[in-house]
Coordinates of C-alpha atoms in Angstrom, one line a residue:
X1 CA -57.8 12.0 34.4
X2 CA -54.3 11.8 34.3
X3 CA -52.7 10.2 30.8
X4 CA -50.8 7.2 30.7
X5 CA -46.8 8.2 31.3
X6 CA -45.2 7.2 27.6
X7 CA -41.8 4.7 28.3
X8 CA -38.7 6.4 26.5
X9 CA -37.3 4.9 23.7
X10 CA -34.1 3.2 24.8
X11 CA -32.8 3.2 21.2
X12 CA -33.6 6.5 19.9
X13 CA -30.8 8.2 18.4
X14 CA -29.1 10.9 19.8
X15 CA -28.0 14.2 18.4
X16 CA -26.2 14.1 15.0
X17 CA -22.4 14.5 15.0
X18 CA -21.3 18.3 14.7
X19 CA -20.4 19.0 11.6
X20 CA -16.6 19.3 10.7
X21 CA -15.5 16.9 13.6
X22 CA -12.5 14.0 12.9
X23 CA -13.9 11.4 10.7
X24 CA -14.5 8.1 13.1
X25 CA -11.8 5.3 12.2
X26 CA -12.8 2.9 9.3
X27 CA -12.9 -1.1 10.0
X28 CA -10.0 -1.5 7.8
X29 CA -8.2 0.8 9.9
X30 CA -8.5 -0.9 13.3
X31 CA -5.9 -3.1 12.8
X32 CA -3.8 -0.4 11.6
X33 CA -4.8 1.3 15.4
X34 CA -4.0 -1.7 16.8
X35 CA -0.5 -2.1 15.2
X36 CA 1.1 1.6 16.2
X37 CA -0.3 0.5 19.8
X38 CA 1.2 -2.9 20.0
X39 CA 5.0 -0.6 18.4
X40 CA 3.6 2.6 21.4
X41 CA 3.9 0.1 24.2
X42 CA 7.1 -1.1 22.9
X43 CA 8.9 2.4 23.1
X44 CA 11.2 2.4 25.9
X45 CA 10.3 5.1 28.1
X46 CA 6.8 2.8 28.3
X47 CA 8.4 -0.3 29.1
X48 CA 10.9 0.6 31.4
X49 CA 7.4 2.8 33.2
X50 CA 6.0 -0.4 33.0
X51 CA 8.5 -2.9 34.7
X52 CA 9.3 -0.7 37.9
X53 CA 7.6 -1.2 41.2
X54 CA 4.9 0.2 42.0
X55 CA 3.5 0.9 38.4
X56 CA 0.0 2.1 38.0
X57 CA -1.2 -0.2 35.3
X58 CA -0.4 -3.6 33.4
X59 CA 0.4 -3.4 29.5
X60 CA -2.7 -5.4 29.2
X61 CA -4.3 -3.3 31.2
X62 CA -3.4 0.0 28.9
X63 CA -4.2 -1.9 25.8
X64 CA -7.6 -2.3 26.9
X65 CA -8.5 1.6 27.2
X66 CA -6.3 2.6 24.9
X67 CA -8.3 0.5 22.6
X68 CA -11.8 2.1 24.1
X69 CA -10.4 5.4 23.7
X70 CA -9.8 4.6 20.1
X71 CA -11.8 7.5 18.1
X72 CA -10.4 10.2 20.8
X73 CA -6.9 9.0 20.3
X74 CA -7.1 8.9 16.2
X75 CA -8.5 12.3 16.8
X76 CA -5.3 13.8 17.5
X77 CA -4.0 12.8 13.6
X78 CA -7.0 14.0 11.9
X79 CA -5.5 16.1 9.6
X80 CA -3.8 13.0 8.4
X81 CA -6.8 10.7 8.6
X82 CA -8.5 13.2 6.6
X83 CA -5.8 13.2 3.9
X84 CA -5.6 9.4 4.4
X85 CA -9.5 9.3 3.0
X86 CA -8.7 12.0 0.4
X87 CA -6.2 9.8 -0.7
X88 CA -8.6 7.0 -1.1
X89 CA -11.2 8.5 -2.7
X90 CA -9.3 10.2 -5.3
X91 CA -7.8 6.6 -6.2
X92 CA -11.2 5.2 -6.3
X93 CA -12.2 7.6 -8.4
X94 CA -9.8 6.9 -11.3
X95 CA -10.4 3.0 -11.9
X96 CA -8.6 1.4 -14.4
X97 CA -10.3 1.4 -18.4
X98 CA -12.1 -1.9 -18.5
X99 CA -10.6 -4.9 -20.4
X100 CA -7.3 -2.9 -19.6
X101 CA -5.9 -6.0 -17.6
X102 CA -7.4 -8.5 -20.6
X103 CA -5.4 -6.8 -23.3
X104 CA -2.0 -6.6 -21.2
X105 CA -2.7 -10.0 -21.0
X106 CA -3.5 -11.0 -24.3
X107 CA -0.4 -8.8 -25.9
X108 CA 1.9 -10.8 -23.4
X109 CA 0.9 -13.7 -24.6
X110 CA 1.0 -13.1 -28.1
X111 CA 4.6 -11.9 -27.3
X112 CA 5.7 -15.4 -26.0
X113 CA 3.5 -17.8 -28.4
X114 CA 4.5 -16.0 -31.5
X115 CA 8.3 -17.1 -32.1
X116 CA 7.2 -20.5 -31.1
X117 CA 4.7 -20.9 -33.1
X118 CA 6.3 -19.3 -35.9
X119 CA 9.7 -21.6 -35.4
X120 CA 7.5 -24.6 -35.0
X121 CA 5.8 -23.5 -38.9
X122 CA 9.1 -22.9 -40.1
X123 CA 10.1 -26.5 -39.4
X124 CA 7.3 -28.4 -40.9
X125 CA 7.0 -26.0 -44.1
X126 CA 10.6 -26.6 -44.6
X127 CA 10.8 -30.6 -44.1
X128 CA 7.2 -31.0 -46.1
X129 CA 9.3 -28.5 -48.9
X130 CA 12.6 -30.3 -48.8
X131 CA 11.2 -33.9 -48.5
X132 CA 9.0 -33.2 -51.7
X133 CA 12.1 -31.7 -53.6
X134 CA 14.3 -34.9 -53.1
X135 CA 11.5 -37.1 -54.0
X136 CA 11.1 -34.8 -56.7
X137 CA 7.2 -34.4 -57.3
X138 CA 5.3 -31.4 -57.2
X139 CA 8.1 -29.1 -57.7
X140 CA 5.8 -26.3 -57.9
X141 CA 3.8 -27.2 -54.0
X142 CA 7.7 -27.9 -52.9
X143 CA 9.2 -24.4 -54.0
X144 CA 6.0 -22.9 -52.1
X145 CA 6.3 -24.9 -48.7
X146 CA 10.1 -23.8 -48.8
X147 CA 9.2 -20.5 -49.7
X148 CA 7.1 -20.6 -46.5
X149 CA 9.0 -21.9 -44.5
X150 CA 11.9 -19.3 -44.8
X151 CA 9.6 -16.8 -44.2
X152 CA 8.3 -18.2 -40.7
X153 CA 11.8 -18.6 -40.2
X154 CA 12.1 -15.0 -40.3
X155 CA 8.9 -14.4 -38.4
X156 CA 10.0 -16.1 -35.7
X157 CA 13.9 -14.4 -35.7
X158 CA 12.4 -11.0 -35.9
X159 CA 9.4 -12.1 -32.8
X160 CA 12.2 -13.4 -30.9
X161 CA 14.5 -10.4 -30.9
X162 CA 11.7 -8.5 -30.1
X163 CA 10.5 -10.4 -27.0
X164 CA 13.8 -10.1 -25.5
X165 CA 14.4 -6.9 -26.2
X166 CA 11.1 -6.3 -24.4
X167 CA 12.2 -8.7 -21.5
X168 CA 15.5 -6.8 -21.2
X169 CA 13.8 -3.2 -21.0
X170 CA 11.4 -4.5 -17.8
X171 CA 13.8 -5.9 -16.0
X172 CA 15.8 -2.9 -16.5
X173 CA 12.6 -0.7 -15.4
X174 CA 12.1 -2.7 -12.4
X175 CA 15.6 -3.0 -10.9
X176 CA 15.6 1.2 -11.8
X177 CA 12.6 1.2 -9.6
X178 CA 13.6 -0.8 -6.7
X179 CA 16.9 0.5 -6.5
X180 CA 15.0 3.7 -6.0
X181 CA 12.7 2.6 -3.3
X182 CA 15.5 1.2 -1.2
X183 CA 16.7 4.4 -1.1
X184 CA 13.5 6.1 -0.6
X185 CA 12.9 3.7 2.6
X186 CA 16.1 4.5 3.6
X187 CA 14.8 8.4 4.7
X188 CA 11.3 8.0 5.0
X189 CA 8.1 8.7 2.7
X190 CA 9.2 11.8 1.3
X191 CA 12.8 11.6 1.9
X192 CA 14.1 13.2 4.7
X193 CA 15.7 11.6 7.7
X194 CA 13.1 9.9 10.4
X195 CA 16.0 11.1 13.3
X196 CA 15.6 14.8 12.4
X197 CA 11.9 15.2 13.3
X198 CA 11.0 16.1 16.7
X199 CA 8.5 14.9 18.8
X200 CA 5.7 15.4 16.6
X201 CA 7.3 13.8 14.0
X202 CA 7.6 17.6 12.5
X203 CA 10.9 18.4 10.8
X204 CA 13.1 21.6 11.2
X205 CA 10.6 23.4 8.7
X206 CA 7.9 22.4 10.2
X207 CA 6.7 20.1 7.8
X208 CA 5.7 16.2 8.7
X209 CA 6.6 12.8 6.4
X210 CA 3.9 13.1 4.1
X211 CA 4.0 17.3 3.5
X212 CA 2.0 18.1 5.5
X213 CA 2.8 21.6 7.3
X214 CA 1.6 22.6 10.3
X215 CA -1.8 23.1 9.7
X216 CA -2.1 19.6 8.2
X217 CA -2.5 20.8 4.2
X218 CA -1.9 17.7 2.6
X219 CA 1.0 17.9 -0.5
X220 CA -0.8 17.0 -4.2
X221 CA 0.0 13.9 -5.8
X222 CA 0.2 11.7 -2.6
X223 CA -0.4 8.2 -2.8
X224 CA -2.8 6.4 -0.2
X225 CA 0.4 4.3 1.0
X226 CA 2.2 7.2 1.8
X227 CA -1.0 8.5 3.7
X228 CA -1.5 5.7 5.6
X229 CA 2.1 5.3 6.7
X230 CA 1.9 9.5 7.8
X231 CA -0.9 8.9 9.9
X232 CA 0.1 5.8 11.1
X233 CA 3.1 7.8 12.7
X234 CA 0.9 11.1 13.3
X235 CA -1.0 8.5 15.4
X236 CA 1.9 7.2 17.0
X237 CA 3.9 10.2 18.0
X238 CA 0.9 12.6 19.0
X239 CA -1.9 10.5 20.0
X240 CA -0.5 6.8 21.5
X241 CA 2.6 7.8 23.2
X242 CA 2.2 11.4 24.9
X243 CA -1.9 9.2 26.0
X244 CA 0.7 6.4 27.3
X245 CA 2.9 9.1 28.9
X246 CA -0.1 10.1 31.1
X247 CA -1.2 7.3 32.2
X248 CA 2.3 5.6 33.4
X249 CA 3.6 9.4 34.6
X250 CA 6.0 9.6 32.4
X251 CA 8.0 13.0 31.6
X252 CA 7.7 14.4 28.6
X253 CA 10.2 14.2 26.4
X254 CA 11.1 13.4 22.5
X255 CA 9.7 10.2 21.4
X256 CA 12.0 7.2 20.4
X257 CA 9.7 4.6 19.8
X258 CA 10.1 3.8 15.8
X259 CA 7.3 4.9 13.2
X260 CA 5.0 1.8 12.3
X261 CA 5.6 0.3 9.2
X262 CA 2.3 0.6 7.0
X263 CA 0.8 -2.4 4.6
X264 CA -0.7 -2.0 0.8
X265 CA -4.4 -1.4 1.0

C-alpha cells in the first residue's frame, strides 16, 4: 500500500546565508537608501536619459526596482557598510558612566544659583546687621550679621567671576570648534577635495572619504557620522548611479551627481 504523499512546507526556511557575505541593510538605513536614490536620479546624465524620446523607463518606474534591488545595490559599498556597523558597535560599546549627565547637570546649576543666592544672603545679613547697629541693640548679634554679610558678599564676587570666566571659555571652545567644521565641510569628511575623486569616489592615492583604501580597510578612530556619510557616497557613486547607467543606456563616464549629505544617528 502506497503511503500518503506528505504536502511541503511552504514556510520552511531555506539555506542559511553563506558565511562572509554583505551584511543586509538595517531599518534605520532604508531611508538613508532611499535618500542617495532620490540625489542618483537627480544627477544629470540620469535626467537628461530620462526626458528624451523614446526613454526606456519612467523615474517612477526606476525607483520602484531600484528599491527591490536594494540589498544587491548596497552590496556594492560593503566594505563601507561593514565599517559603518563597526562604527556603531564600537560606540555602543563605550556608553557614557551613569549619573554622568546628572552631575553635569547638578555642577551647572550650582554654577548659576550660587552668586545669587550668595548676593541675595549678603543683602539681608547686611540690612538685619546695619538696621540693628542704628537702633543700637544687640551690638554683639549686629557685628555678627555684618560680619556675615561681607563675607557672602565675597562669596558671591568670587562665584560670579568664576561663572563667567567659565561662560567665556565655552563659548570660546564652541566657536573654536565650529569654525573648524565649516572648514572641515568645506573638503569633505577627512579633508580632501570632493572634485578630485574619480568615479568611485577614490582619490589620486587611491584612498576614499573616509580612509578607506582600496581594499576597503577602514582608518581607526572613525566616527559613525563619518561612516555613514562614506557609504552613503560609496552607495551613490558605485552602486545607484553606474545600476541607473544601465538601465537608461547611459555611457559611462565620471559621476557628477553630488555626494548625499548624511544625518546624526
Amino acid at each position: 500500500m502506497d503511503e500518503p504523499v506528505r504536502p511541503a512546507l511552504v514556510d520552511e526556511p531555506g539555506p542559511p546565508a553563506p558565511a562572509g557575505g554583505p551584511a543586509p541593510l538595517a531599518p534605520e538605513d532604508r531611508a538613508a537608501f532611499e535618500r542617495a536614490l532620490r540625489e542618483a536620479l537627480r544627477a544629470p546624465e540620469v535626467r537628461a536619459a530620462l526626458g528624451r524620446p523614446g526613454a526606456p523607463c519612467t523615474a517612477g518606474e526606476l525607483r520602484g526596482r531600484a528599491l527591490a534591488a536594494a540589498g544587491s545595490l548596497a552590496a556594492e559599498a560593503a566594505p563601507e557598510y561593514a565599517a559603518l556597523l563597526e562604527a556603531r558597535s564600537g560606540a555602543a560599546a563605550d556608553p557614557p558612566p551613569p549619573g554622568g549627565e546628572g552631575v553635569r547637570a547638578l555642577a551647572a546649576a550650582l554654577v548659576v544659583l550660587t552668586p545669587l543666592l550668595s548676593a541675595a544672603a549678603a543683602v539681608i545679613f547686611l540690612l538685619l546687621g546695619y538696621g540693628l547697629r542704628l537702633a543700637d541693640v544687640a551690638r554683639t548679634p549686629a557685628d555678627t550679621l555684618v560680619g556675615t554679610g561681607w563675607t557672602a558678599a565675597a562669596v558671591a564676587a568670587l562665584a560670579g567671576l568664576a561663572a563667567g570666566g567659565g561662560l567665556a571659555f565655552t563659548a570660546a571652545r564652541h566657536r573654536a570648534t565650529g569654525q573648524g567644521a565649516t572648514g572641515q565641510g568645506a573638503t569633505g569628511p577627512d579633508g580632501a577635495d570632493l572634485a578630485a575623486r574619480g568615479p568611485d569616489g577614490h582619490g589620486p592615492d587611491g584612498h576614499g572619504p573616509d580612509g578607506h583604501g582600496p581594499g576597503g580597510a577602514a582608518a581607526p578612530g572613525r566616527s559613525a557620522a563619518q561612516a555613514h556619510a562614506a557609504w552613503e557616497e560609496a552607495l551613490l557613486r558605485r552602486g545607484l548611479l553606474p545600476w541607473l547607467h544601465r538601465e537608461l543606456g547611459v555611457t559611462a563616464g565620471p559621476t557628477t551627481a553630488h555626494p548625499p549629505t548624511s544625518t546624526v544617528l
